[in-house]
N, C-alpha and C. Protein backbone atom coordinates (compact mmCIF):
# COMPACT_ATOMS: atom_id res chain seq x y z
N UNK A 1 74.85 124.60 131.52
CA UNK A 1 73.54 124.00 131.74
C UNK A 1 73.30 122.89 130.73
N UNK A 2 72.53 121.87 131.29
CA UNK A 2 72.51 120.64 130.16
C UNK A 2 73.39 119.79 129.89
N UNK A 3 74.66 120.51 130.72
CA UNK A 3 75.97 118.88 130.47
C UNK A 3 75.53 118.22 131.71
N UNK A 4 76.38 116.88 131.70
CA UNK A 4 76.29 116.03 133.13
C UNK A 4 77.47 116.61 133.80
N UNK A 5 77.26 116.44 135.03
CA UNK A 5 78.50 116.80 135.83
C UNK A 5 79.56 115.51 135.98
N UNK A 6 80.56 115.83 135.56
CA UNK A 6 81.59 115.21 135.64
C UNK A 6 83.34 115.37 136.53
N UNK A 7 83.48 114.83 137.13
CA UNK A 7 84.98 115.02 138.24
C UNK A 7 86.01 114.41 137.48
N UNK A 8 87.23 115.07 137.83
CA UNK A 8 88.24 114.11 136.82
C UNK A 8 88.55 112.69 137.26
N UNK A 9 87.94 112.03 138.60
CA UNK A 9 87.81 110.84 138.51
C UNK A 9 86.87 109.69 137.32
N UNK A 10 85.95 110.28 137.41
CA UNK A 10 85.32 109.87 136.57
C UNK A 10 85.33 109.87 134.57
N UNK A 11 86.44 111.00 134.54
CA UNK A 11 86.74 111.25 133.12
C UNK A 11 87.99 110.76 133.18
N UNK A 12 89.16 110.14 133.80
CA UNK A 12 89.81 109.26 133.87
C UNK A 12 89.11 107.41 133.74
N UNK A 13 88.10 106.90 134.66
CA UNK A 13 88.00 106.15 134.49
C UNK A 13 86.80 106.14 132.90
N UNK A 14 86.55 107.10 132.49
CA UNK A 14 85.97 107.03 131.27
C UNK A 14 87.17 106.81 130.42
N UNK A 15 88.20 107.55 130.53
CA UNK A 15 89.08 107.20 129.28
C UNK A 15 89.71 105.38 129.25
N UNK A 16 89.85 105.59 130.97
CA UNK A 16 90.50 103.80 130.95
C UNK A 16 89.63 102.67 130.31
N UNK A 17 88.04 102.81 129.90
CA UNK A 17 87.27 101.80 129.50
C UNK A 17 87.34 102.11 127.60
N UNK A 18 87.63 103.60 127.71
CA UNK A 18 88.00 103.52 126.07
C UNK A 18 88.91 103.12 125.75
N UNK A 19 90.09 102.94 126.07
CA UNK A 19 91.17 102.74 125.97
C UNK A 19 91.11 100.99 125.84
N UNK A 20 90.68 100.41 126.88
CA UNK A 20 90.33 99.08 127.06
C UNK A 20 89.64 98.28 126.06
N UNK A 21 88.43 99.45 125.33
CA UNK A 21 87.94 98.45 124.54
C UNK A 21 88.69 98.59 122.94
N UNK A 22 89.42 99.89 122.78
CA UNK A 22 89.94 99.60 121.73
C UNK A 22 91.02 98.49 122.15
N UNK A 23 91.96 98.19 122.92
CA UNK A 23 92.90 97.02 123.27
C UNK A 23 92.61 95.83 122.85
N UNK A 24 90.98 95.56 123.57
CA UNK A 24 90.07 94.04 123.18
C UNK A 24 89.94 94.20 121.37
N UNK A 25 89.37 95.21 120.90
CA UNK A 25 89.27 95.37 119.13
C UNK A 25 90.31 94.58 118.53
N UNK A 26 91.86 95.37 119.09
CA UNK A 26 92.59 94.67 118.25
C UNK A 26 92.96 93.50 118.42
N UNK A 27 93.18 93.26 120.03
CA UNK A 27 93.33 91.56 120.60
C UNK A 27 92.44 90.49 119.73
N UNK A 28 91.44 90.86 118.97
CA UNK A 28 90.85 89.80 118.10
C UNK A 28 91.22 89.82 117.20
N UNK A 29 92.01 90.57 116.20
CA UNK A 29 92.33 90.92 114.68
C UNK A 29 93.03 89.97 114.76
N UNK A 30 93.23 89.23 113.18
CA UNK A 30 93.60 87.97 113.27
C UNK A 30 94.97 88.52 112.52
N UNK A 31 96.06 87.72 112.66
CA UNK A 31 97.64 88.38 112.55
C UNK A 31 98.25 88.88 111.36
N UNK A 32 96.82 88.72 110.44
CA UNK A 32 97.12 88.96 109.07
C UNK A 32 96.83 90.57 108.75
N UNK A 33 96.84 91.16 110.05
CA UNK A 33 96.12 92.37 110.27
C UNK A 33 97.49 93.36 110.87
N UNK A 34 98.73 92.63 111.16
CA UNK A 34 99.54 93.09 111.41
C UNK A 34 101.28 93.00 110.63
N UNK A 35 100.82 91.64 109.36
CA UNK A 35 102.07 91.72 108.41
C UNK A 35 102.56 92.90 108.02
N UNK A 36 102.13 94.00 108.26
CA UNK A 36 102.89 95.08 107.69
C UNK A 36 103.46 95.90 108.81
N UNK A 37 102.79 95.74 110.23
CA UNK A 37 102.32 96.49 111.31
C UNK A 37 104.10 96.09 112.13
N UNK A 38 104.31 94.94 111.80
CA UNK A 38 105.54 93.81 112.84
C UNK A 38 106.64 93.76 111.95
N UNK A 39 107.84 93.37 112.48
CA UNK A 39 108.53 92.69 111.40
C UNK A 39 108.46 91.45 111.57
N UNK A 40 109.42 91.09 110.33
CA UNK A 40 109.36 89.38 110.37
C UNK A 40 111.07 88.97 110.60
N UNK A 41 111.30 88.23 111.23
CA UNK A 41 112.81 88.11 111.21
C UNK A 41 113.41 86.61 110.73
N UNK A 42 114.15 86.38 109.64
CA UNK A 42 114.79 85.16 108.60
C UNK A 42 116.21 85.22 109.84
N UNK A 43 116.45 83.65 109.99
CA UNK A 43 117.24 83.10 110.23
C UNK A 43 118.54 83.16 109.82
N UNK A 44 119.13 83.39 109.34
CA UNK A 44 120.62 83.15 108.48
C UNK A 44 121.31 81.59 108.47
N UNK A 45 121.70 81.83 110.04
CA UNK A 45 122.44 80.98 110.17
C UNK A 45 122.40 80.75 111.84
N UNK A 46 123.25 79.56 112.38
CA UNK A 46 123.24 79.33 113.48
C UNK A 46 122.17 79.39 114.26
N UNK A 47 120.94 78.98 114.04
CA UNK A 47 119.82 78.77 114.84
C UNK A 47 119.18 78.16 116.18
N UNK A 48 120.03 77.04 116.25
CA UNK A 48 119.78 76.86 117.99
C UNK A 48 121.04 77.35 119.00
N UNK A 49 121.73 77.81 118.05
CA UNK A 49 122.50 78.45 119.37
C UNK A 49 121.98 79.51 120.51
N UNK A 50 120.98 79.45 120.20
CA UNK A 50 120.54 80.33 121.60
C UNK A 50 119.39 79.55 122.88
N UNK A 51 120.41 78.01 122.65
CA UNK A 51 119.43 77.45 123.52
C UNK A 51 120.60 76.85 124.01
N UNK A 52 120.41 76.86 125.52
CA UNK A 52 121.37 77.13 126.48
C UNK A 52 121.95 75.41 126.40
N UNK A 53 121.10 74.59 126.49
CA UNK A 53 121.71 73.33 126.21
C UNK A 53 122.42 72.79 125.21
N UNK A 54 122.16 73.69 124.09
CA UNK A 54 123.46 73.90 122.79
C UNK A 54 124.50 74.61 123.65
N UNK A 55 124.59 75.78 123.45
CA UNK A 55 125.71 76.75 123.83
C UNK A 55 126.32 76.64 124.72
N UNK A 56 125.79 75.89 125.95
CA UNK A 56 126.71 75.34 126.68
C UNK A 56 127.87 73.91 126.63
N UNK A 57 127.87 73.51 125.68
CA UNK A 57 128.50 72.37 124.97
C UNK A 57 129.51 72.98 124.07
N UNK A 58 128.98 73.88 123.03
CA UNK A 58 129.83 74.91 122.35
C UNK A 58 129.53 76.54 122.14
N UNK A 59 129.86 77.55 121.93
CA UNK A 59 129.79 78.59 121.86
C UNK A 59 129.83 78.72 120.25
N UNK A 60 128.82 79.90 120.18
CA UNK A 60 128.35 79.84 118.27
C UNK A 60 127.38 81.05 118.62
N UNK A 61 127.49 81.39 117.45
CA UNK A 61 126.55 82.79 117.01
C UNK A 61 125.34 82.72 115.79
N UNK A 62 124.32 83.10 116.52
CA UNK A 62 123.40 83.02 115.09
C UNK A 62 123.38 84.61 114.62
N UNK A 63 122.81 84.59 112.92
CA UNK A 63 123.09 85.22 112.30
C UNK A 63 121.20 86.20 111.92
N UNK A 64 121.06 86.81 112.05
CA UNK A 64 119.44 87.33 112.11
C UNK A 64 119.07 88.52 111.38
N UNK A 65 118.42 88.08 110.12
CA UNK A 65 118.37 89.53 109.07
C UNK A 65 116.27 89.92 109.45
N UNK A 66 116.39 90.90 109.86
CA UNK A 66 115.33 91.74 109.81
C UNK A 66 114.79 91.90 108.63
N UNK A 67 113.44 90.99 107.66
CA UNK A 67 113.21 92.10 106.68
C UNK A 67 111.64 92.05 106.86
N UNK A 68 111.40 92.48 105.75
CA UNK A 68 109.99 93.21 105.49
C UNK A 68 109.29 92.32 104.75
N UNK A 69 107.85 92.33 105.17
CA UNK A 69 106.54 91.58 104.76
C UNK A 69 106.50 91.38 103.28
N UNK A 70 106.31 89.85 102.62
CA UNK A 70 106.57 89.52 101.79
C UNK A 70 105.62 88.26 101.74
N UNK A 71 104.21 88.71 100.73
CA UNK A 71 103.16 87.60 100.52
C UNK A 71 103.75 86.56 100.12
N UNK A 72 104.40 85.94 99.20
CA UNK A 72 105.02 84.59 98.94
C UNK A 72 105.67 84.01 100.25
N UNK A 73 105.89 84.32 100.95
CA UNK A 73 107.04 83.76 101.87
C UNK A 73 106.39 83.37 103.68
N UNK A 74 106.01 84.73 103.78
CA UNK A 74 105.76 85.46 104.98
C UNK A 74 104.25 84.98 105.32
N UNK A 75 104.03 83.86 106.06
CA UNK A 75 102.58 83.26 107.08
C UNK A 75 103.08 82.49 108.14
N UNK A 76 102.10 81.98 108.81
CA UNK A 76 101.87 81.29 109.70
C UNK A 76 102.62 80.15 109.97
N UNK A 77 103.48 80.00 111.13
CA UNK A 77 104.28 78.91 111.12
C UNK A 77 105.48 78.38 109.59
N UNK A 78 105.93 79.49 109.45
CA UNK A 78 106.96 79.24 108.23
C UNK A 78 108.14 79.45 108.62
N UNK A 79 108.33 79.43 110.48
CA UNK A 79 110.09 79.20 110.18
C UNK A 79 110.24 81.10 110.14
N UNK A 80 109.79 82.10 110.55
CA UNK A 80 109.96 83.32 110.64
C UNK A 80 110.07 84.11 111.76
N UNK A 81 109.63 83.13 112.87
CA UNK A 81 109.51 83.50 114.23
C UNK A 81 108.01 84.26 114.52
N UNK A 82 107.18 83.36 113.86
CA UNK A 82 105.97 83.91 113.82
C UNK A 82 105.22 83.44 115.40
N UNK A 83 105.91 82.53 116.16
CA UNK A 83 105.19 82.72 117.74
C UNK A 83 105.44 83.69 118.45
N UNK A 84 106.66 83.92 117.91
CA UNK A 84 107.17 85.59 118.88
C UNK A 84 106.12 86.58 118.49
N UNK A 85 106.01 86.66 117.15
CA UNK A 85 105.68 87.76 116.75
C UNK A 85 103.77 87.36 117.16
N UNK A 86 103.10 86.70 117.64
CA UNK A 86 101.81 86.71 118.00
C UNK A 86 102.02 87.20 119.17
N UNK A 87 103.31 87.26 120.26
CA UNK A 87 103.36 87.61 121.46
C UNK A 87 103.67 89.13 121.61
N UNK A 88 104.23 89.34 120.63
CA UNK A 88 104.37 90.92 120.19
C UNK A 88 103.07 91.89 119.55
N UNK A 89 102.19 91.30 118.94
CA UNK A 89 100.95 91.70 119.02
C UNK A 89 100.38 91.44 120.09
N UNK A 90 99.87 91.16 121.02
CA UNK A 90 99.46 90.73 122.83
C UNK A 90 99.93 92.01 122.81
N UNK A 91 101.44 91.76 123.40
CA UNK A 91 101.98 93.05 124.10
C UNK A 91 101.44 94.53 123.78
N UNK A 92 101.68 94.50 122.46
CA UNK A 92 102.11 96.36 121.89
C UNK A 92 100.98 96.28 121.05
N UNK A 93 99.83 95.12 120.96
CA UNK A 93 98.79 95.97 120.11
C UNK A 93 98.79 95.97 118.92
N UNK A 94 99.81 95.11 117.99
CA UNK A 94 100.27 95.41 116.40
C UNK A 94 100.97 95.71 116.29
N UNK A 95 101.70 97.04 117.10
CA UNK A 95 102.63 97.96 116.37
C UNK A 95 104.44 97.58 117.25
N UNK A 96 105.33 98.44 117.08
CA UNK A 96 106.59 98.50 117.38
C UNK A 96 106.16 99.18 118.88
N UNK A 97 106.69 99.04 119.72
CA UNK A 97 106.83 99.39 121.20
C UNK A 97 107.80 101.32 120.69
N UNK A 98 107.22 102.14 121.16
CA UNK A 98 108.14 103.26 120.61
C UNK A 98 108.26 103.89 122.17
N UNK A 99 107.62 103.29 123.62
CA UNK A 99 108.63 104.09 124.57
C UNK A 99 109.65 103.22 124.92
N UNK A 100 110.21 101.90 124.50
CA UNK A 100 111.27 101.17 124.49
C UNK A 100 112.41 101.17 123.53
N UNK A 101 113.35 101.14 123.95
CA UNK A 101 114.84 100.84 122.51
C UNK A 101 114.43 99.18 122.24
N UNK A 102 115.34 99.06 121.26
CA UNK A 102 115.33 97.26 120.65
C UNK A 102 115.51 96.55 121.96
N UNK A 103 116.48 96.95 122.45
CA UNK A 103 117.12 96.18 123.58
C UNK A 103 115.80 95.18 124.43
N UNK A 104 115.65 96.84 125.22
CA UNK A 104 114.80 96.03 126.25
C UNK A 104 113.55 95.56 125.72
N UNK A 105 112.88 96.05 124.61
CA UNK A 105 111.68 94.93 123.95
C UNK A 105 112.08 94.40 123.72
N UNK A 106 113.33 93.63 123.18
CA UNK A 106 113.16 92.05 122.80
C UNK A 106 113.68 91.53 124.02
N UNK A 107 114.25 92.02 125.54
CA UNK A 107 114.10 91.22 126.69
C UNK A 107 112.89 91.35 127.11
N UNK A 108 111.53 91.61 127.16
CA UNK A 108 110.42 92.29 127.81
C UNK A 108 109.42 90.93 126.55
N UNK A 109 110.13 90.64 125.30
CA UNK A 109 109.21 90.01 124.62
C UNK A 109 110.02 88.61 124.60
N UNK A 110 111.10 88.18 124.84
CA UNK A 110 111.30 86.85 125.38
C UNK A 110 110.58 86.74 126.56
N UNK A 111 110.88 87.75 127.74
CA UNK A 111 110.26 86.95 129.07
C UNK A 111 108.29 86.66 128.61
N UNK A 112 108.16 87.03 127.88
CA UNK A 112 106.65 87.44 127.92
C UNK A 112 106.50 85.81 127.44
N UNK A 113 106.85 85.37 125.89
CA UNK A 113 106.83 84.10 125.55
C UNK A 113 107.53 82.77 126.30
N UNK A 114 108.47 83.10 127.07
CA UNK A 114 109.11 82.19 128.25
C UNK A 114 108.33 82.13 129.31
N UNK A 115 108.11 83.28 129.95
CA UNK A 115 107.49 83.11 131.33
C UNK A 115 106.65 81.51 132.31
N UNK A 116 105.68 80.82 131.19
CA UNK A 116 106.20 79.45 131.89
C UNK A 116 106.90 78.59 132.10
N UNK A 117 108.06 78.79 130.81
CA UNK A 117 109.40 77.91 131.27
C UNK A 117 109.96 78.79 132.67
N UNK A 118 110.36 79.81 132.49
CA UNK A 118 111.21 80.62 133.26
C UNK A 118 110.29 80.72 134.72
N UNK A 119 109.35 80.80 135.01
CA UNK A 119 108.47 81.14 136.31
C UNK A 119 108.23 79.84 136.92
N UNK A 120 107.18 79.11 136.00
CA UNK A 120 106.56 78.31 136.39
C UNK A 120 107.43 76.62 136.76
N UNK A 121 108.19 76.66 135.69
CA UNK A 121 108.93 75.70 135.50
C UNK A 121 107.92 74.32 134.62
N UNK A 122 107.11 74.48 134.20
CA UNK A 122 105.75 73.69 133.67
C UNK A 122 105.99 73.73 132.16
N UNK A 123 107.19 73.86 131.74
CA UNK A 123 107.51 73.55 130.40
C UNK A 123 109.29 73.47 129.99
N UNK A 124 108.88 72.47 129.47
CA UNK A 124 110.29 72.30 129.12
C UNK A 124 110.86 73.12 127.49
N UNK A 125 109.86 73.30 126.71
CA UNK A 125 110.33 73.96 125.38
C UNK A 125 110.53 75.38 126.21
N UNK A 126 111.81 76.17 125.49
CA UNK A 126 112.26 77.40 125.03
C UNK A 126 112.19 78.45 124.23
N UNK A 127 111.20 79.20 124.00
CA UNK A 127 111.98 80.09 122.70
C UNK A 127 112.94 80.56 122.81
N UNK A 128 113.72 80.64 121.72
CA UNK A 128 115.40 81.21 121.71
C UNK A 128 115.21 82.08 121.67
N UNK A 129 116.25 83.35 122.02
CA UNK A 129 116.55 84.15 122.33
C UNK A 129 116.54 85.36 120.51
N UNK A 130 117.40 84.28 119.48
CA UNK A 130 117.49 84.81 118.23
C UNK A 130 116.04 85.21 117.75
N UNK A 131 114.51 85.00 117.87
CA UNK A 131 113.45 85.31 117.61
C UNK A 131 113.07 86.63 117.99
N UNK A 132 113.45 86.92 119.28
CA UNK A 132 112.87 88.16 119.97
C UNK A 132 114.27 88.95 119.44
N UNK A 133 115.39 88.38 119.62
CA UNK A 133 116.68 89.78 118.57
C UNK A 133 116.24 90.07 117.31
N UNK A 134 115.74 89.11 116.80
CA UNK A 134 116.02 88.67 115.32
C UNK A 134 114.57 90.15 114.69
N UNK A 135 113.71 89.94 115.68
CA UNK A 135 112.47 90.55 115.39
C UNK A 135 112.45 92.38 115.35
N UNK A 136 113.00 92.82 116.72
CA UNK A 136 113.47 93.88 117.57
C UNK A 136 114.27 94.84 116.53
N UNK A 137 115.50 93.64 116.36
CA UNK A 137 117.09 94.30 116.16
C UNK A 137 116.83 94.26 114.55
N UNK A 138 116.76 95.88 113.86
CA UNK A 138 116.98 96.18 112.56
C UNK A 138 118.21 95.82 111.92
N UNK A 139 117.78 95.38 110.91
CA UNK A 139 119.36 95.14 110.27
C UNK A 139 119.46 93.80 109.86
N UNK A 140 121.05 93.52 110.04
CA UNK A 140 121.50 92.36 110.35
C UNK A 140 122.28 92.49 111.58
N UNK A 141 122.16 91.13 112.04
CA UNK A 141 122.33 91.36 113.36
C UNK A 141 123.38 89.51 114.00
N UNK A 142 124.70 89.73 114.39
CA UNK A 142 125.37 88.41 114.72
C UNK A 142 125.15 88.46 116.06
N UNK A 143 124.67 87.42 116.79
CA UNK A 143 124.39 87.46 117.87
C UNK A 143 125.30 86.10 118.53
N UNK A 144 125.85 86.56 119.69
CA UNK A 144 127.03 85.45 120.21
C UNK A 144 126.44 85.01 121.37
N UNK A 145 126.24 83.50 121.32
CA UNK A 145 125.92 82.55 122.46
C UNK A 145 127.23 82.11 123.07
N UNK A 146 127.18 81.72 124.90
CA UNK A 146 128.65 80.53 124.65
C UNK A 146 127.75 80.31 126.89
N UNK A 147 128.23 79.28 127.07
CA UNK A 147 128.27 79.31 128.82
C UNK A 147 127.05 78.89 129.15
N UNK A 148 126.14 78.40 127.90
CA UNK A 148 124.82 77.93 128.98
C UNK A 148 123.74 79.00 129.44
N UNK A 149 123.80 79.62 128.12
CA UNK A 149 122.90 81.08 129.03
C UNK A 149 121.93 81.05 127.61
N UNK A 150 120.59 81.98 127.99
CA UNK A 150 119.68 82.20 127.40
C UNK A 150 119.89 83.44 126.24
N UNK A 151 120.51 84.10 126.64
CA UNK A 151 120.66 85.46 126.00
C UNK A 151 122.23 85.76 125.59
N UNK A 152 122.23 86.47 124.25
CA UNK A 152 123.79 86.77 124.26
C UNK A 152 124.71 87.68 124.87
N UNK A 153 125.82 87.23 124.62
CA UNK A 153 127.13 87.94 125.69
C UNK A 153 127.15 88.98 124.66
N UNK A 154 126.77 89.17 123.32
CA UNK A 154 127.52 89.94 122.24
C UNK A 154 126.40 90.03 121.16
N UNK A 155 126.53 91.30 120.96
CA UNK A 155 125.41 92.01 119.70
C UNK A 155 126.06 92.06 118.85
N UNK A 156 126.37 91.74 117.30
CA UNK A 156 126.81 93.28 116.54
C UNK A 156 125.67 93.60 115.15
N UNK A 157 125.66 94.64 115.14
CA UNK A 157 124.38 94.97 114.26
C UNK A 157 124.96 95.93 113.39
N UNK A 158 124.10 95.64 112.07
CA UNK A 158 124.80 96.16 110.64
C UNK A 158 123.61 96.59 110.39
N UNK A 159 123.33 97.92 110.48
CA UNK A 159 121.94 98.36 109.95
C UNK A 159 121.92 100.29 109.70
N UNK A 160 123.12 100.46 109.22
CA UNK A 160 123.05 101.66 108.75
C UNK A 160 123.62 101.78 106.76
N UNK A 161 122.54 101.90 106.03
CA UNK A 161 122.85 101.98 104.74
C UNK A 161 123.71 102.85 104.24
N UNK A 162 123.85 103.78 104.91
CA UNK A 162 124.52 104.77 104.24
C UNK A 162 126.45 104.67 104.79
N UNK A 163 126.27 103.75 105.36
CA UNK A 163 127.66 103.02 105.17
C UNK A 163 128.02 102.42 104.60
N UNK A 164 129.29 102.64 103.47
CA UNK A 164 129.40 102.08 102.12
C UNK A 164 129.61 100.90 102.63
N UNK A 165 130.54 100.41 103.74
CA UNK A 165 130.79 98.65 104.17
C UNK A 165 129.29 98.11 104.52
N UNK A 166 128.25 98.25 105.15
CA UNK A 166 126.97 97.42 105.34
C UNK A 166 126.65 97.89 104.44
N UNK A 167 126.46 99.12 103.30
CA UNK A 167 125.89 98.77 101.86
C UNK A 167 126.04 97.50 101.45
N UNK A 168 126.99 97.46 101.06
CA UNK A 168 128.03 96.25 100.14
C UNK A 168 127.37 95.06 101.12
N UNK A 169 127.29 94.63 102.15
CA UNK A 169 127.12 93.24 102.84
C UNK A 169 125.10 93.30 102.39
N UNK A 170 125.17 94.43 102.51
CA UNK A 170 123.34 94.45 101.96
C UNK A 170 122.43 93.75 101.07
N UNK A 171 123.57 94.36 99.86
CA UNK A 171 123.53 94.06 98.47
C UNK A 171 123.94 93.09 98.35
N UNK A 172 124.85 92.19 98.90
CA UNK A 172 125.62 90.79 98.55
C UNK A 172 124.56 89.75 99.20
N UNK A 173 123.88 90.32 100.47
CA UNK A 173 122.68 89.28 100.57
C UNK A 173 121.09 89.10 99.94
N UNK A 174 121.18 90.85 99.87
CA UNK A 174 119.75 90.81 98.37
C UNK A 174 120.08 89.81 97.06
N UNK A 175 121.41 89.90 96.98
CA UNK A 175 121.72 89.37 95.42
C UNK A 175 121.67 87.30 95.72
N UNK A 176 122.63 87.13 97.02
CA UNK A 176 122.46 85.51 96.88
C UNK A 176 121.66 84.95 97.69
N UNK A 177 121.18 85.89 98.58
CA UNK A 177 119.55 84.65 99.91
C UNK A 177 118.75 85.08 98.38
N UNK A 178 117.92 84.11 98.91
CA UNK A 178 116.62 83.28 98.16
C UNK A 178 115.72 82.83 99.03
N UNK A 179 114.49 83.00 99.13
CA UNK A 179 113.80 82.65 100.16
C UNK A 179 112.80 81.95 99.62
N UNK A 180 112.65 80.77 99.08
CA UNK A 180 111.36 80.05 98.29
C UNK A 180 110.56 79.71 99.00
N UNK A 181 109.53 79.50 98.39
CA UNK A 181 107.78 78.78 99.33
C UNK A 181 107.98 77.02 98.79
N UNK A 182 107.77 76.64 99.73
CA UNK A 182 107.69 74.87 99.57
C UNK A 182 106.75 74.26 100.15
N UNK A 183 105.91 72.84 99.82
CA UNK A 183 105.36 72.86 100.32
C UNK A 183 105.33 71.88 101.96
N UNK A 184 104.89 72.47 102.87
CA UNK A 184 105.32 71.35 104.29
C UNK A 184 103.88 71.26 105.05
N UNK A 185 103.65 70.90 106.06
CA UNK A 185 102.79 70.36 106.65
C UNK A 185 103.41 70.88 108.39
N UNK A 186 102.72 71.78 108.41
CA UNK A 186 102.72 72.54 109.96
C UNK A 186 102.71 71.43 111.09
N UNK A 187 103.58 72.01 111.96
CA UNK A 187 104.01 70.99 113.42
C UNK A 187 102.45 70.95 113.85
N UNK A 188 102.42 69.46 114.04
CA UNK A 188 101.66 68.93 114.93
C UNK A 188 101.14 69.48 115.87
N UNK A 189 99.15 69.76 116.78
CA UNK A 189 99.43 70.16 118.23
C UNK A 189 100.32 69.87 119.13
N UNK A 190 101.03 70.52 119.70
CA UNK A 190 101.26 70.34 120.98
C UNK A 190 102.95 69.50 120.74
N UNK A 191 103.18 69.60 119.30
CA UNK A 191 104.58 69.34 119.18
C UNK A 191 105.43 69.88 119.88
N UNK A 192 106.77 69.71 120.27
CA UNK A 192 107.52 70.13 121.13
C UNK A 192 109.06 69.65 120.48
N UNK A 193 109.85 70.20 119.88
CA UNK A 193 111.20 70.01 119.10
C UNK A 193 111.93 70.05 119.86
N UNK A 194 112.19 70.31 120.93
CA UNK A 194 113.17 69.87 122.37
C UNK A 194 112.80 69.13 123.36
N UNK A 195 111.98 68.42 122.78
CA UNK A 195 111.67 67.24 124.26
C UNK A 195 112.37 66.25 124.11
N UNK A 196 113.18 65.74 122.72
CA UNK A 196 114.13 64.83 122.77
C UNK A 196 115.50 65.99 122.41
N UNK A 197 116.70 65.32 123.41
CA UNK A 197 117.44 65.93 123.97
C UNK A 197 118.64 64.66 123.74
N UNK A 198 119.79 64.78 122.98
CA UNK A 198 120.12 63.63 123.25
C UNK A 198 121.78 64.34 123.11
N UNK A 199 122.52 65.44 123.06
CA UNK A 199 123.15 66.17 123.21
C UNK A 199 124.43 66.00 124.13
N UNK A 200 123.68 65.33 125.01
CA UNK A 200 124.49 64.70 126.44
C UNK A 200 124.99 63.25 126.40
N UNK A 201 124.41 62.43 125.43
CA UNK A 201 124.76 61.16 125.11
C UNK A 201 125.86 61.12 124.87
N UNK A 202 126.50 60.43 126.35
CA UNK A 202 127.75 59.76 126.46
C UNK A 202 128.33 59.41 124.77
N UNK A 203 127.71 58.44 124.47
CA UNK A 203 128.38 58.05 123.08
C UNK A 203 128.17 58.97 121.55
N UNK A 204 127.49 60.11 122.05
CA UNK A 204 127.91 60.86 120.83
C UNK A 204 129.24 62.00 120.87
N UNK A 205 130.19 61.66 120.81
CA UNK A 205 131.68 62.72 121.16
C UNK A 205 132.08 64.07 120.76
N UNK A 206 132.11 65.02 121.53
CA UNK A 206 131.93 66.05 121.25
C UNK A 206 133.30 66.61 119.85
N UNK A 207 133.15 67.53 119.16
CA UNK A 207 133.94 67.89 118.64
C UNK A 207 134.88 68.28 118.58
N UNK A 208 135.90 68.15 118.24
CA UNK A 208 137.67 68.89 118.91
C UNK A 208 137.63 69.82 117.83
């Protein structure tokens, strides 16, 4: 006596509007709300090889170390793959996707940041492929481009410590990367770093 009557239709669509508005809560938190929440993923080496108009010319592997949130280094547009990682908050809310493996979130979080190149065809910039591995895939991680394709033919990932061989490669990159703050001046609106394309120019000769 004294409750409202309720059907489990209605206590379903009660939970779907709670659920909803915590979603909108965090959809506003501004990304500084998730440096600890995401990873951040450093470049190594080989960086546009995962753009198909490279790799199809030559085959090359970029190199992608997973680490952890680091105030000196780690903001906004610094070269960390910090557009992925705003698309990875969208998706999952802040956090790591935990009913997915690496795999398919970082295919599920490229298509998400591609989708108007890839659908629409209404853009010509790419994100590479190494952002959404680089982010996903713990560790270190060599990732092999070659044929003109978006995604790699080849993983290999070094991310168990208690293996004395990726110890040792661990420690040899704690000891010589260096990651300094400098100062630069953030890309332009609406910049676009692949709209000049010149790759194909007859008179630049490819390498033997």
């Amino acid at each position: 006596p004294g409750l409202e009557e309720r059907s489990s239709t209605s206590m379903k669509e009660r939970l779907r509007e709670m659920l909803a508005a915590e979603d909108a809560a965090k959809q506003q938190l501004p990304m500084e709300a998730f440096h600890r929440s995401l990873p951040w993923r450093f470049c190594f080496c080989g960086g546009w090889m995962d753009l198909k108009w490279c790799n199809e010319l030559w085959s090359g592997c970029a190199i992608t170390i997973n680490i952890a949130f680091h105030e000196g280094i780690c903001r906004d547009e610094c070269g960390l793959a910090t557009s992925s990682r705003k698309w990875a908050a969208k998706l999952w809310n802040g956090g790591m996707p935990k009913h997915l493996g690496p795999l398919r979130a970082a295919q599920f979080l490229w298509g998400a940041e591609n989708f108007d190149a890839a659908a629409t065809e209404e853009r010509l910039y790419w994100a590479g492929s190494q952002d959404h591995c680089g982010l996903l895939f713990s560790g270190v991680n060599k990732l092999c481009y070659a044929g003109g394709r978006h995604w790699p033919h080849t993983v290999v990932s070094l991310c168990d410590p208690a293996d004395p061989r990726q110890a040792a490669i661990f420690a040899w990159l704690e000891r010589v990367v260096h990651i300094v703050d400098i100062p630069f001046v953030s890309r332009p609106p609406g910049y676009n770093s692949q709209e000049v394309n010149r790759l194909k120019d007859p008179s630049v000769p490819l390498a033997e």
